[in-house]
XYZ file of C-alpha atoms in Angstrom:
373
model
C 22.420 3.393 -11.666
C 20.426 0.493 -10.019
C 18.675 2.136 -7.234
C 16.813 0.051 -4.138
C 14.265 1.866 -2.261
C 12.928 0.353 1.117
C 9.908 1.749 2.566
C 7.389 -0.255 4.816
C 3.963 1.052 2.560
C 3.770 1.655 -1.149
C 0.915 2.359 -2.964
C -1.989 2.310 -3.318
C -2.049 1.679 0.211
C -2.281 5.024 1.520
C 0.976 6.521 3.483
C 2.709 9.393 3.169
C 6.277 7.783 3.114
C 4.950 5.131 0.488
C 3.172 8.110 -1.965
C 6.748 9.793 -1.496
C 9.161 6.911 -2.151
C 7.017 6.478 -5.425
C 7.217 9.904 -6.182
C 10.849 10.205 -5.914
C 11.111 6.781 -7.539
C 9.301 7.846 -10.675
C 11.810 10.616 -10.787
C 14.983 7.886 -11.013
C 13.072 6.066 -13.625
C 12.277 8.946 -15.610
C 16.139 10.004 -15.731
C 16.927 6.339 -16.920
C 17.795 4.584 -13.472
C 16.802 1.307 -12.623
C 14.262 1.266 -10.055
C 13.794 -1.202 -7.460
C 11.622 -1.099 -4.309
C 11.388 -3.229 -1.065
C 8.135 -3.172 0.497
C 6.127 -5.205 2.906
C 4.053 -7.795 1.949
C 0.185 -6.685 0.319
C -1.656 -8.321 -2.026
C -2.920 -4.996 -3.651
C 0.764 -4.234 -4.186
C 1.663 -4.396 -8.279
C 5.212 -6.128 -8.956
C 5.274 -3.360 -11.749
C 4.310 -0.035 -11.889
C 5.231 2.721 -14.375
C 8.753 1.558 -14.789
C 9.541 0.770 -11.175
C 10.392 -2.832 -10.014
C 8.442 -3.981 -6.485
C 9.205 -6.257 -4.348
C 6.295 -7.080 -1.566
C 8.343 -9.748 0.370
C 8.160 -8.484 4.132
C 6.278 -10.269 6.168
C 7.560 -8.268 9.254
C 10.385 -5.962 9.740
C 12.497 -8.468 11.714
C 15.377 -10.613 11.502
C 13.745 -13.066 8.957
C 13.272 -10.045 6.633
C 17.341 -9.525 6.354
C 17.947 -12.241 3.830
C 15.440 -11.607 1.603
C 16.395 -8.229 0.973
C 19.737 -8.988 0.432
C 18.975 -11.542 -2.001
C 17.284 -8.758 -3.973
C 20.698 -7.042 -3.283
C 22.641 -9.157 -4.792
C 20.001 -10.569 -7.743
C 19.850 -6.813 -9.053
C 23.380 -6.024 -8.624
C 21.947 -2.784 -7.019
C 24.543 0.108 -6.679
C 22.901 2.608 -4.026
C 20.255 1.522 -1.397
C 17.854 4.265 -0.115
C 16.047 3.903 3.473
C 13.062 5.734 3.451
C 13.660 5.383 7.861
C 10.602 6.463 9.850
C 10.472 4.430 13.622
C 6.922 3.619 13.380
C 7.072 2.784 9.641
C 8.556 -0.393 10.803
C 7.379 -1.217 13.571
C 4.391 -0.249 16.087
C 6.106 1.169 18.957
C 8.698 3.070 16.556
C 11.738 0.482 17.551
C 12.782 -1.628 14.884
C 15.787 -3.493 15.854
C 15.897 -5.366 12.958
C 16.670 -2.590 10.624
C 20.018 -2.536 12.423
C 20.917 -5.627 11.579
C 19.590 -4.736 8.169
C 21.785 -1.707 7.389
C 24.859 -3.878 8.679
C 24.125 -6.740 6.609
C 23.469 -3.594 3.586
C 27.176 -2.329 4.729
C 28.799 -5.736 4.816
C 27.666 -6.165 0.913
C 29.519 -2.854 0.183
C 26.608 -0.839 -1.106
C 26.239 2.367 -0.266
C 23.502 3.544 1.853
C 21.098 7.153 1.886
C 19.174 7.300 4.759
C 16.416 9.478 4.739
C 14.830 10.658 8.181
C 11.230 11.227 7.611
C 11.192 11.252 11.179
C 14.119 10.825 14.027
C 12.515 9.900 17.342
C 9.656 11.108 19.418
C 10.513 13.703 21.989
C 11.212 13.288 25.805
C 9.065 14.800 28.553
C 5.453 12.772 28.185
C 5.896 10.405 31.277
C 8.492 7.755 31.963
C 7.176 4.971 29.805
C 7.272 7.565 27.046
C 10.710 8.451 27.489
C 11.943 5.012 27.666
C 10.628 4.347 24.641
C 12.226 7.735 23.203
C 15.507 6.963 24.305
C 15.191 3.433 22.770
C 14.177 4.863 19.613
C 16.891 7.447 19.737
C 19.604 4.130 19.948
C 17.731 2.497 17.048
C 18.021 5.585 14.986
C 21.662 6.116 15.929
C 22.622 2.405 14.594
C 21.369 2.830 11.444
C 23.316 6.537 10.602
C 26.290 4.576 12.006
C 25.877 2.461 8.830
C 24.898 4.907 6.416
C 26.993 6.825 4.095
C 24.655 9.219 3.106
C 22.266 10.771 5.960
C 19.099 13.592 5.065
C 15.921 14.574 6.446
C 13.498 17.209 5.995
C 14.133 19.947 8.270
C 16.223 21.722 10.269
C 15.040 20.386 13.970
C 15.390 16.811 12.520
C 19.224 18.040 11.643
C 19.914 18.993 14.598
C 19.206 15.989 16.733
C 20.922 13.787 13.997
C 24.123 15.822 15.022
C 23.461 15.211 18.563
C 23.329 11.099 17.697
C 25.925 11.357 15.814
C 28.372 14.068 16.520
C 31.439 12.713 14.857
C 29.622 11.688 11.380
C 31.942 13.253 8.785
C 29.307 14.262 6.687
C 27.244 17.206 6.587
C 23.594 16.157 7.168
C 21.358 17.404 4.144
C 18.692 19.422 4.989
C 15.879 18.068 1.602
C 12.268 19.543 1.912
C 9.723 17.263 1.699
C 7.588 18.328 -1.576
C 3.754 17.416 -2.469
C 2.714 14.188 -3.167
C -0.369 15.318 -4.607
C -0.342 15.247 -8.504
C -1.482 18.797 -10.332
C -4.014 18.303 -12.426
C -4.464 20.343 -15.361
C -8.523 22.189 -14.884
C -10.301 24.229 -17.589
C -11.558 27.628 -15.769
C -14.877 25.922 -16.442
C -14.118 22.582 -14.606
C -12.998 24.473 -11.210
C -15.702 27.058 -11.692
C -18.429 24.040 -11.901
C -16.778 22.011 -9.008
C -16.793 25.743 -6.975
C -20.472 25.896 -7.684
C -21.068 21.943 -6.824
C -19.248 22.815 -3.081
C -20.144 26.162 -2.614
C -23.420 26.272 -4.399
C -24.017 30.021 -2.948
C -20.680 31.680 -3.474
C -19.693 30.686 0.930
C -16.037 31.675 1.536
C -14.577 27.608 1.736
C -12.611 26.555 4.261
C -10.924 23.060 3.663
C -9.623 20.507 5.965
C -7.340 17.802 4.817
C -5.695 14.688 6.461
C -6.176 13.498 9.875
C -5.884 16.186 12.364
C -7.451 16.872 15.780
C -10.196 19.755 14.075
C -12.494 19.907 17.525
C -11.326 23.616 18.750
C -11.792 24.586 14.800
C -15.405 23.423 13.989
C -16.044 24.614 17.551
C -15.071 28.323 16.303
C -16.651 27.930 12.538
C -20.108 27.322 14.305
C -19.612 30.614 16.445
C -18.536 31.836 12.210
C -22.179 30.341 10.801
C -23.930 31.849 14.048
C -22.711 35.186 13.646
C -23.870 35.419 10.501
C -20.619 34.799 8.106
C -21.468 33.081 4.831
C -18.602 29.944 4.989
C -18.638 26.265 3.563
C -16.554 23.724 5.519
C -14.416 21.423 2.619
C -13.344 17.945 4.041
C -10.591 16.669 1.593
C -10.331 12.676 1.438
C -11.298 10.419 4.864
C -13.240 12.128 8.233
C -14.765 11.736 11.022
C -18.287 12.103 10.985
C -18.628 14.024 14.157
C -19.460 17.468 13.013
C -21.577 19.042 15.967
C -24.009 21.496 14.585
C -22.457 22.379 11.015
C -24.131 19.443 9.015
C -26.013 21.657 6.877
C -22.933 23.595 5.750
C -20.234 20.534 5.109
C -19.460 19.572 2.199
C -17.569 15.714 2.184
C -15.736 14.405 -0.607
C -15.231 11.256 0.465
C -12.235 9.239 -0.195
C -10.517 10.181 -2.900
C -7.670 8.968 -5.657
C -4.580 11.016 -5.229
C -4.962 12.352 -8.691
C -8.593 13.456 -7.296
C -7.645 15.793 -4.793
C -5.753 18.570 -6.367
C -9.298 20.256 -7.667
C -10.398 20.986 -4.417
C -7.570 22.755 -3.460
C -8.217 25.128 -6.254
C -11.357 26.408 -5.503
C -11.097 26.457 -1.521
C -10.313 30.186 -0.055
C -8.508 28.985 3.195
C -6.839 25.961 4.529
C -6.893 25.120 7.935
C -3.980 22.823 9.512
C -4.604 22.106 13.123
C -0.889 21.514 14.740
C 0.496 21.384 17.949
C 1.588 24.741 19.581
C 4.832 22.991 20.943
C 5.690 21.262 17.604
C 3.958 23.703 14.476
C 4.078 22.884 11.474
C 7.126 21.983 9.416
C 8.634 21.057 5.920
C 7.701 17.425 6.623
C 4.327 17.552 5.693
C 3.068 16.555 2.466
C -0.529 18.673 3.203
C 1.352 21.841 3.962
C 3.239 21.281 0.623
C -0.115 20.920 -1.500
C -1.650 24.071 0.235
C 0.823 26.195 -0.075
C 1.956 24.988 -3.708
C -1.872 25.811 -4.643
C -1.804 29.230 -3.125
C -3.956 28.845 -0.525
C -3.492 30.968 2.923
C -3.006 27.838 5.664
C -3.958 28.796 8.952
C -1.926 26.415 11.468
C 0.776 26.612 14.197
C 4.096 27.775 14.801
C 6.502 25.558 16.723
C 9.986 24.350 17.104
C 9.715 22.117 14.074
C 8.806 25.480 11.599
C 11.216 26.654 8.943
C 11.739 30.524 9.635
C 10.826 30.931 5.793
C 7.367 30.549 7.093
C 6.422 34.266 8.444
C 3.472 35.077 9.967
C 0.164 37.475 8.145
C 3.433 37.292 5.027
C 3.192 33.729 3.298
C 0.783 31.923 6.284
C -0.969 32.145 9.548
C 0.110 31.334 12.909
C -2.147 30.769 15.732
C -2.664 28.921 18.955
C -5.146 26.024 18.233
C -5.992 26.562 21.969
C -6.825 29.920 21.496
C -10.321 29.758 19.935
C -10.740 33.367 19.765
C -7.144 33.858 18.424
C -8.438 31.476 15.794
C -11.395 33.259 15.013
C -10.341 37.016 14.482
C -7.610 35.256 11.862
C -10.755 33.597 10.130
C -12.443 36.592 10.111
C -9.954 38.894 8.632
C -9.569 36.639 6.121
C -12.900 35.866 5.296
C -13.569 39.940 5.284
C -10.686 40.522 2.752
C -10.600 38.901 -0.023
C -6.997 40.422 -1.134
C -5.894 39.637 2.238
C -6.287 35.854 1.112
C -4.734 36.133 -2.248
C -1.853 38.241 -0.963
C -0.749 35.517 1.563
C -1.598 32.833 -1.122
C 0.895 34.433 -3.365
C 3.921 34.396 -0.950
C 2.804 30.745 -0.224
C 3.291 30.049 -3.732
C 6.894 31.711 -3.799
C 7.816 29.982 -0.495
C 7.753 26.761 -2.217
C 8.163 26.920 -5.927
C 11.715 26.055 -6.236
C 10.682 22.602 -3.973
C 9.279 19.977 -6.679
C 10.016 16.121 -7.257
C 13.090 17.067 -10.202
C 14.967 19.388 -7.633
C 14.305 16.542 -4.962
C 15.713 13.790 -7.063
C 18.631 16.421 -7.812
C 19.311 16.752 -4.134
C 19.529 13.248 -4.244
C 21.970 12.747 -7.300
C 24.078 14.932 -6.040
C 24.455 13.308 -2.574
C 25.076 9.874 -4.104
C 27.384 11.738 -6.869
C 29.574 13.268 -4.009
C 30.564 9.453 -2.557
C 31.999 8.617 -6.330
């Protein structure tokens, strides 16, 4: 099959919807597909890259960029076109008009099209302007399932307010996890051991942080941790802030990092901390929450609407209220004082997501496109 992927980003510029479309892409390639992806324009963008065909020809995601993605179309004779859709992917306020015309101009050609929701619409009730634009978004979004013939997204919320946008589609919308986009690399006992040491130089209980959160309310409570006498290291995975109030002497940075870097230092961390909204929690959607939990790490973070009730709280993770400081801290605490505590709720984490990896995703794929033959 000749595949087309269109995402905004693709590596190595860093995005989560780019690291996943190349993911998933690698997958095709690997089961003999022909890969092409769509991408806007980079010079650090390869035209080739382990099998998969780029093409880094939009400018901007507007009506100029229709043709030129339907030359590509038509040049590769491609058989299934896959829209990696996220609002703000494509354009700044999250409305991309043009992608309308795009999927039309993709249905007018007769090729299929799997749209995949990474993300639907932001969500009413933050102030008129806000809403406007949600309701906007939400007619964007609804255009482009019109046009699709295959519609998926990660979790169950995001399912739900497809149906509302499009109540009579006559498909079932697919409900496909999204998995880590961090490689596993393959330590020696030695290696993770010696990185442990290099981090954690006097055997502190580490407690990571990865990705761009709001981590004020938790370095506020990890001081009260170092005050009080608790031996803990604080592990920042990848890009921070440098603000860290009075915990300089026990941070440990790692700087930017190569994707195939950061796997390590989820090994020898103890506990993950995901800051998330108490209204939204965290969901399926998120690549970090996939590494962490993959690694068998106990993630302390927030329960919401957007949560998968496969997540259960003190079972396979932690819930608490990020604007609870002292919630936060007794759930530090117990973990910190028991050690098979930790690796108990690491464990289930493990389980939770085992069957989730890149060869079932591509599978939940196949069998979508397979189902429209």
């Amino acid at each position: 099959m000749r595949i087309l992927f269109i995402t905004n980003n693709f590596p190595p510029l860093v995005d989560g919807v780019g690291d996943y479309t190349y993911n998933l892409a690698l997958e095709f390639v690997r089961h003999k597909h022909e890969v092409i992806v769509v991408c806007k324009r980079d010079e650090r963008i390869d035209y080739h890259i382990n099998g998969i065909n780029i093409f880094p020809i939009v400018k901007v995601w507007n009506k100029q960029a229709i043709q030129p993605v339907i030359n590509v179309i038509k040049e590769r004779q491609i058989e299934m076109v896959s829209l990696q859709y996220v609002p703000h992917g494509f354009h700044p306020y999250g409305l991309p008009f043009a992608l309308i015309g795009l999927v039309r101009a993709i249905r007018k050609h007769g090729v299929p099209l799997f749209t995949f929701c990474h993300e639907v619409c932001t969500f009413y009730g933050k102030g008129l302007k806000q809403d406007i634009i949600s309701y906007m978004m939400r007619y964007v979004t609804k255009k482009i399932l019109i046009n699709s013939n295959i519609i998926a997204t990660s979790i169950k919320y995001y399912c739900e307010i497809i149906n509302t946008l499009v109540p009579d589609y006559p498909s079932r919308i697919e409900q496909i996890p999204i998995v880590s986009n961090i490689p596993e690399k393959i330590n020696s006992r030695e290696e993770i051991l010696s990185l442990r040491n290099k981090v954690a130089a006097k055997d502190e209980i580490i407690i990571a942080f990865f990705g761009q959160r709001n981590i004020k309310v938790s370095l506020e409570v990890i001081e009260r941790l170092k005050r009080s006498g608790h031996k803990v290291k604080v592990l920042f995975i990848g890009k921070i802030d440098d603000t860290f109030t009075d915990l300089s002497d026990i941070v440990y940075k790692t700087g930017v990092l190569n994707i195939d870097e950061i796997n390590p230092y989820f090994l020898v961390s103890d506990i993950l901390i995901l800051p998330e909204d108490t209204y939204y929690g965290c969901s399926f959607k998120s690549g970090s929450l996939a590494a962490a939990l993959k690694n068998g790490l106990p993630v302390v973070t927030a329960k919401g609407i957007l949560t998968d009730s496969s997540m259960k709280d003190n079972e396979n993770i932690i819930f608490v209220d990020f604007l609870n400081p002292l919630q936060l801290e007794e759930s530090l605490v117990h973990l910190i004082r028991f050690p098979h505590l930790r690796e108990k709720i690491g464990n289930a984490a493990r389980l939770l997501v085992e069957k989730y990896n890149w060869e079932t995703t591509y599978m939940s794929y196949l069998d979508l496109i397979n189902q429209l033959s």
